[in-house]
mmCIF file of C-alpha atoms in Angstrom:
data_model
loop_
_atom_site.group_PDB
_atom_site.id
_atom_site.type_symbol
_atom_site.label_atom_id
_atom_site.label_comp_id
_atom_site.label_asym_id
_atom_site.label_seq_id
_atom_site.Cartn_x
_atom_site.Cartn_y
_atom_site.Cartn_z
ATOM 1 C CA UNK A 1 6.249 -3.705 14.969
ATOM 2 C CA UNK A 2 3.388 -3.980 12.444
ATOM 3 C CA UNK A 3 0.668 -3.327 15.100
ATOM 4 C CA UNK A 4 2.506 -0.318 16.543
ATOM 5 C CA UNK A 5 2.979 0.937 13.062
ATOM 6 C CA UNK A 6 -0.713 0.657 12.362
ATOM 7 C CA UNK A 7 -1.618 2.441 15.561
ATOM 8 C CA UNK A 8 0.840 5.211 15.173
ATOM 9 C CA UNK A 9 -0.049 5.829 11.479
ATOM 10 C CA UNK A 10 -3.803 6.014 12.386
ATOM 11 C CA UNK A 11 -2.962 8.456 15.305
ATOM 12 C CA UNK A 12 -0.915 10.742 12.855
ATOM 13 C CA UNK A 13 -3.593 10.664 10.259
ATOM 14 C CA UNK A 14 -6.277 11.275 12.811
ATOM 15 C CA UNK A 15 -4.298 14.141 14.049
ATOM 16 C CA UNK A 16 -4.402 15.680 10.602
ATOM 17 C CA UNK A 17 -8.103 15.233 10.551
ATOM 18 C CA UNK A 18 -8.566 17.012 13.884
ATOM 19 C CA UNK A 19 -6.029 19.776 12.929
ATOM 20 C CA UNK A 20 -7.269 20.727 9.458
ATOM 21 C CA UNK A 21 -11.044 20.495 9.959
ATOM 22 C CA UNK A 22 -12.050 20.695 6.281
ATOM 23 C CA UNK A 23 -15.500 20.733 4.758
ATOM 24 C CA UNK A 24 -16.327 19.046 1.356
ATOM 25 C CA UNK A 25 -15.732 21.048 -1.607
ATOM 26 C CA UNK A 26 -15.512 20.534 -5.381
ATOM 27 C CA UNK A 27 -15.707 16.963 -6.425
ATOM 28 C CA UNK A 28 -15.822 15.789 -2.771
ATOM 29 C CA UNK A 29 -18.882 17.813 -2.188
ATOM 30 C CA UNK A 30 -20.557 16.298 -5.311
ATOM 31 C CA UNK A 31 -19.719 12.788 -4.178
ATOM 32 C CA UNK A 32 -20.917 13.363 -0.624
ATOM 33 C CA UNK A 33 -24.181 14.919 -1.834
ATOM 34 C CA UNK A 34 -24.635 11.960 -4.136
ATOM 35 C CA UNK A 35 -24.073 9.622 -1.190
ATOM 36 C CA UNK A 36 -26.591 11.506 0.869
ATOM 37 C CA UNK A 37 -29.032 11.164 -1.967
ATOM 38 C CA UNK A 38 -28.322 7.390 -2.190
ATOM 39 C CA UNK A 39 -28.909 7.045 1.536
ATOM 40 C CA UNK A 40 -32.430 8.625 0.974
ATOM 41 C CA UNK A 41 -32.987 6.192 -1.989
ATOM 42 C CA UNK A 42 -32.880 8.885 -4.518
ATOM 43 C CA UNK A 43 -30.798 7.877 -7.564
ATOM 44 C CA UNK A 44 -31.472 10.947 -9.711
ATOM 45 C CA UNK A 45 -27.873 12.215 -9.033
ATOM 46 C CA UNK A 46 -26.489 9.773 -11.489
ATOM 47 C CA UNK A 47 -27.876 11.632 -14.343
ATOM 48 C CA UNK A 48 -26.136 14.841 -13.455
ATOM 49 C CA UNK A 49 -23.426 15.711 -16.027
ATOM 50 C CA UNK A 50 -20.741 15.155 -13.384
ATOM 51 C CA UNK A 51 -21.638 11.533 -13.084
ATOM 52 C CA UNK A 52 -22.282 11.066 -16.863
ATOM 53 C CA UNK A 53 -18.703 12.312 -17.590
ATOM 54 C CA UNK A 54 -16.977 10.647 -14.649
ATOM 55 C CA UNK A 55 -19.211 7.587 -14.037
ATOM 56 C CA UNK A 56 -16.071 5.946 -12.389
ATOM 57 C CA UNK A 57 -16.881 7.864 -9.290
ATOM 58 C CA UNK A 58 -20.129 5.858 -8.768
ATOM 59 C CA UNK A 59 -18.569 2.935 -6.794
ATOM 60 C CA UNK A 60 -16.865 5.343 -4.433
ATOM 61 C CA UNK A 61 -20.313 7.134 -3.908
ATOM 62 C CA UNK A 62 -21.813 3.792 -3.093
ATOM 63 C CA UNK A 63 -18.926 3.033 -0.525
ATOM 64 C CA UNK A 64 -19.429 6.467 0.990
ATOM 65 C CA UNK A 65 -23.107 5.953 1.457
ATOM 66 C CA UNK A 66 -22.385 2.596 3.005
ATOM 67 C CA UNK A 67 -20.098 4.221 5.493
ATOM 68 C CA UNK A 68 -22.449 7.051 6.094
ATOM 69 C CA UNK A 69 -25.262 4.447 6.752
ATOM 70 C CA UNK A 70 -23.164 3.358 9.707
ATOM 71 C CA UNK A 71 -22.633 6.944 11.065
ATOM 72 C CA UNK A 72 -23.942 9.913 8.962
ATOM 73 C CA UNK A 73 -21.040 12.176 9.884
ATOM 74 C CA UNK A 74 -17.891 13.274 7.788
ATOM 75 C CA UNK A 75 -15.713 11.833 10.458
ATOM 76 C CA UNK A 76 -16.896 8.159 9.646
ATOM 77 C CA UNK A 77 -15.346 8.648 6.128
ATOM 78 C CA UNK A 78 -12.353 10.261 7.736
ATOM 79 C CA UNK A 79 -11.749 7.485 10.098
ATOM 80 C CA UNK A 80 -12.189 5.030 7.130
ATOM 81 C CA UNK A 81 -9.470 7.029 5.249
ATOM 82 C CA UNK A 82 -7.216 6.930 8.394
ATOM 83 C CA UNK A 83 -7.750 3.158 8.606
ATOM 84 C CA UNK A 84 -6.923 2.598 4.856
ATOM 85 C CA UNK A 85 -3.890 4.797 5.142
ATOM 86 C CA UNK A 86 -2.695 2.927 8.171
ATOM 87 C CA UNK A 87 -3.218 -0.348 6.343
ATOM 88 C CA UNK A 88 -1.421 0.719 3.356
ATOM 89 C CA UNK A 89 1.781 1.772 5.320
ATOM 90 C CA UNK A 90 1.574 -1.697 7.255
ATOM 91 C CA UNK A 91 1.311 -3.623 3.925
ATOM 92 C CA UNK A 92 4.114 -1.654 2.293
ATOM 93 C CA UNK A 93 6.171 -2.433 5.470
ATOM 94 C CA UNK A 94 5.405 -6.098 5.137
ATOM 95 C CA UNK A 95 6.248 -6.235 1.601
ATOM 96 C CA UNK A 96 9.656 -4.628 2.162
ATOM 97 C CA UNK A 97 10.492 -7.322 4.841
ATOM 98 C CA UNK A 98 12.833 -9.920 3.479
ATOM 99 C CA UNK A 99 13.813 -7.762 0.487
ATOM 100 C CA UNK A 100 15.771 -5.010 2.602
ATOM 101 C CA UNK A 101 17.208 -4.939 5.949
ATOM 102 C CA UNK A 102 14.749 -4.746 8.911
ATOM 103 C CA UNK A 103 16.058 -1.193 9.717
ATOM 104 C CA UNK A 104 15.558 -0.077 6.220
ATOM 105 C CA UNK A 105 11.915 -1.497 6.075
ATOM 106 C CA UNK A 106 11.158 0.237 9.421
ATOM 107 C CA UNK A 107 12.629 3.510 8.391
ATOM 108 C CA UNK A 108 10.899 3.459 5.051
ATOM 109 C CA UNK A 109 7.474 2.818 6.643
ATOM 110 C CA UNK A 110 7.888 5.355 9.452
ATOM 111 C CA UNK A 111 8.893 8.098 6.830
ATOM 112 C CA UNK A 112 5.720 7.038 4.834
ATOM 113 C CA UNK A 113 3.722 7.342 8.120
ATOM 114 C CA UNK A 114 4.753 10.978 8.640
ATOM 115 C CA UNK A 115 4.624 12.049 4.845
ATOM 116 C CA UNK A 116 2.336 15.013 4.865
ATOM 117 C CA UNK A 117 0.592 13.977 1.790
ATOM 118 C CA UNK A 118 -0.669 10.623 3.363
ATOM 119 C CA UNK A 119 -2.045 12.585 6.314
ATOM 120 C CA UNK A 120 -3.630 15.323 4.236
ATOM 121 C CA UNK A 121 -5.508 12.749 2.023
ATOM 122 C CA UNK A 122 -7.177 11.253 5.044
ATOM 123 C CA UNK A 123 -8.797 14.522 5.748
ATOM 124 C CA UNK A 124 -10.476 14.795 2.335
ATOM 125 C CA UNK A 125 -13.487 12.640 1.321
ATOM 126 C CA UNK A 126 -11.446 11.251 -1.471
ATOM 127 C CA UNK A 127 -11.351 7.810 -3.235
ATOM 128 C CA UNK A 128 -7.416 7.861 -3.260
ATOM 129 C CA UNK A 129 -7.034 6.253 0.361
ATOM 130 C CA UNK A 130 -9.298 3.445 -0.081
ATOM 131 C CA UNK A 131 -8.377 2.737 -3.783
ATOM 132 C CA UNK A 132 -4.686 2.782 -2.944
ATOM 133 C CA UNK A 133 -5.386 0.452 0.049
ATOM 134 C CA UNK A 134 -6.971 -2.189 -2.288
ATOM 135 C CA UNK A 135 -4.308 -1.837 -4.830
ATOM 136 C CA UNK A 136 -1.634 -2.394 -2.253
ATOM 137 C CA UNK A 137 -3.438 -5.250 -0.772
ATOM 138 C CA UNK A 138 -3.390 -7.020 -4.154
ATOM 139 C CA UNK A 139 0.299 -6.354 -4.513
ATOM 140 C CA UNK A 140 0.917 -7.560 -0.964
ATOM 141 C CA UNK A 141 -0.982 -10.889 -1.595
ATOM 142 C CA UNK A 142 1.037 -11.594 -4.753
ATOM 143 C CA UNK A 143 4.519 -10.093 -3.633
ATOM 144 C CA UNK A 144 4.912 -10.664 0.028
ATOM 145 C CA UNK A 145 6.105 -13.560 2.109
ATOM 146 C CA UNK A 146 2.851 -13.253 4.103
ATOM 147 C CA UNK A 147 0.873 -13.813 0.831
ATOM 148 C CA UNK A 148 2.936 -16.805 -0.384
ATOM 149 C CA UNK A 149 1.639 -18.675 2.933
ATOM 150 C CA UNK A 150 -1.741 -18.504 1.371
ATOM 151 C CA UNK A 151 -0.686 -20.644 -1.749
ATOM 152 C CA UNK A 152 -2.756 -20.429 -4.826
ATOM 153 C CA UNK A 153 -5.755 -18.774 -3.211
ATOM 154 C CA UNK A 154 -3.799 -15.630 -3.035
ATOM 155 C CA UNK A 155 -4.059 -14.989 -6.735
ATOM 156 C CA UNK A 156 -7.803 -14.849 -6.953
ATOM 157 C CA UNK A 157 -7.909 -12.804 -3.671
ATOM 158 C CA UNK A 158 -5.221 -10.423 -5.209
ATOM 159 C CA UNK A 159 -7.471 -10.012 -8.253
ATOM 160 C CA UNK A 160 -10.397 -9.293 -6.179
ATOM 161 C CA UNK A 161 -8.476 -6.714 -4.106
ATOM 162 C CA UNK A 162 -7.021 -5.050 -7.308
ATOM 163 C CA UNK A 163 -10.580 -4.971 -8.804
ATOM 164 C CA UNK A 164 -11.945 -3.429 -5.697
ATOM 165 C CA UNK A 165 -9.124 -0.818 -5.914
ATOM 166 C CA UNK A 166 -9.694 -0.215 -9.491
ATOM 167 C CA UNK A 167 -13.509 0.314 -9.064
ATOM 168 C CA UNK A 168 -12.873 2.900 -6.235
ATOM 169 C CA UNK A 169 -10.081 4.661 -8.261
ATOM 170 C CA UNK A 170 -9.311 3.494 -11.655
ATOM 171 C CA UNK A 171 -5.559 2.952 -11.331
ATOM 172 C CA UNK A 172 -5.410 -0.892 -11.530
ATOM 173 C CA UNK A 173 -3.695 -0.643 -14.761
ATOM 174 C CA UNK A 174 -0.634 0.741 -13.061
ATOM 175 C CA UNK A 175 -0.446 -2.295 -10.827
ATOM 176 C CA UNK A 176 -0.912 -4.737 -13.750
#
């Protein structure tokens, strides 16, 4: 079921990407432009008022530049968002297993899969998808039966995952 859920969630999110066809605007445009500058080796963007006031966006700009280095197209970031969203839904499903009935875990994860906000976020060039994925990954490592199989090593791995999520979107304090 987990593999089916991952593939179905990715497909639903990709359908949102294909259907909405958005262009970067506002903050997303600033970050995309900064990532393009970073690709060219130009770091002057980090002195702009936006990045002086909201310097926490810089790790996401670096991630975006890394993704754009693979394929310099908005769809590369959107595919990554779809992967993160699908991974998040699967991790939540795996955390629910053993805590609620199998049917309840499947129903909750399918409802999350088709929740419009999840799909719409994949379209945007936002740090919310990847930040949430890494925070959920940290929770999954600590709270799930799957994570318990890793023994003690799950704790440092969870710390790294939560830190990665916090760097991308500073919401790690919510998890803690």
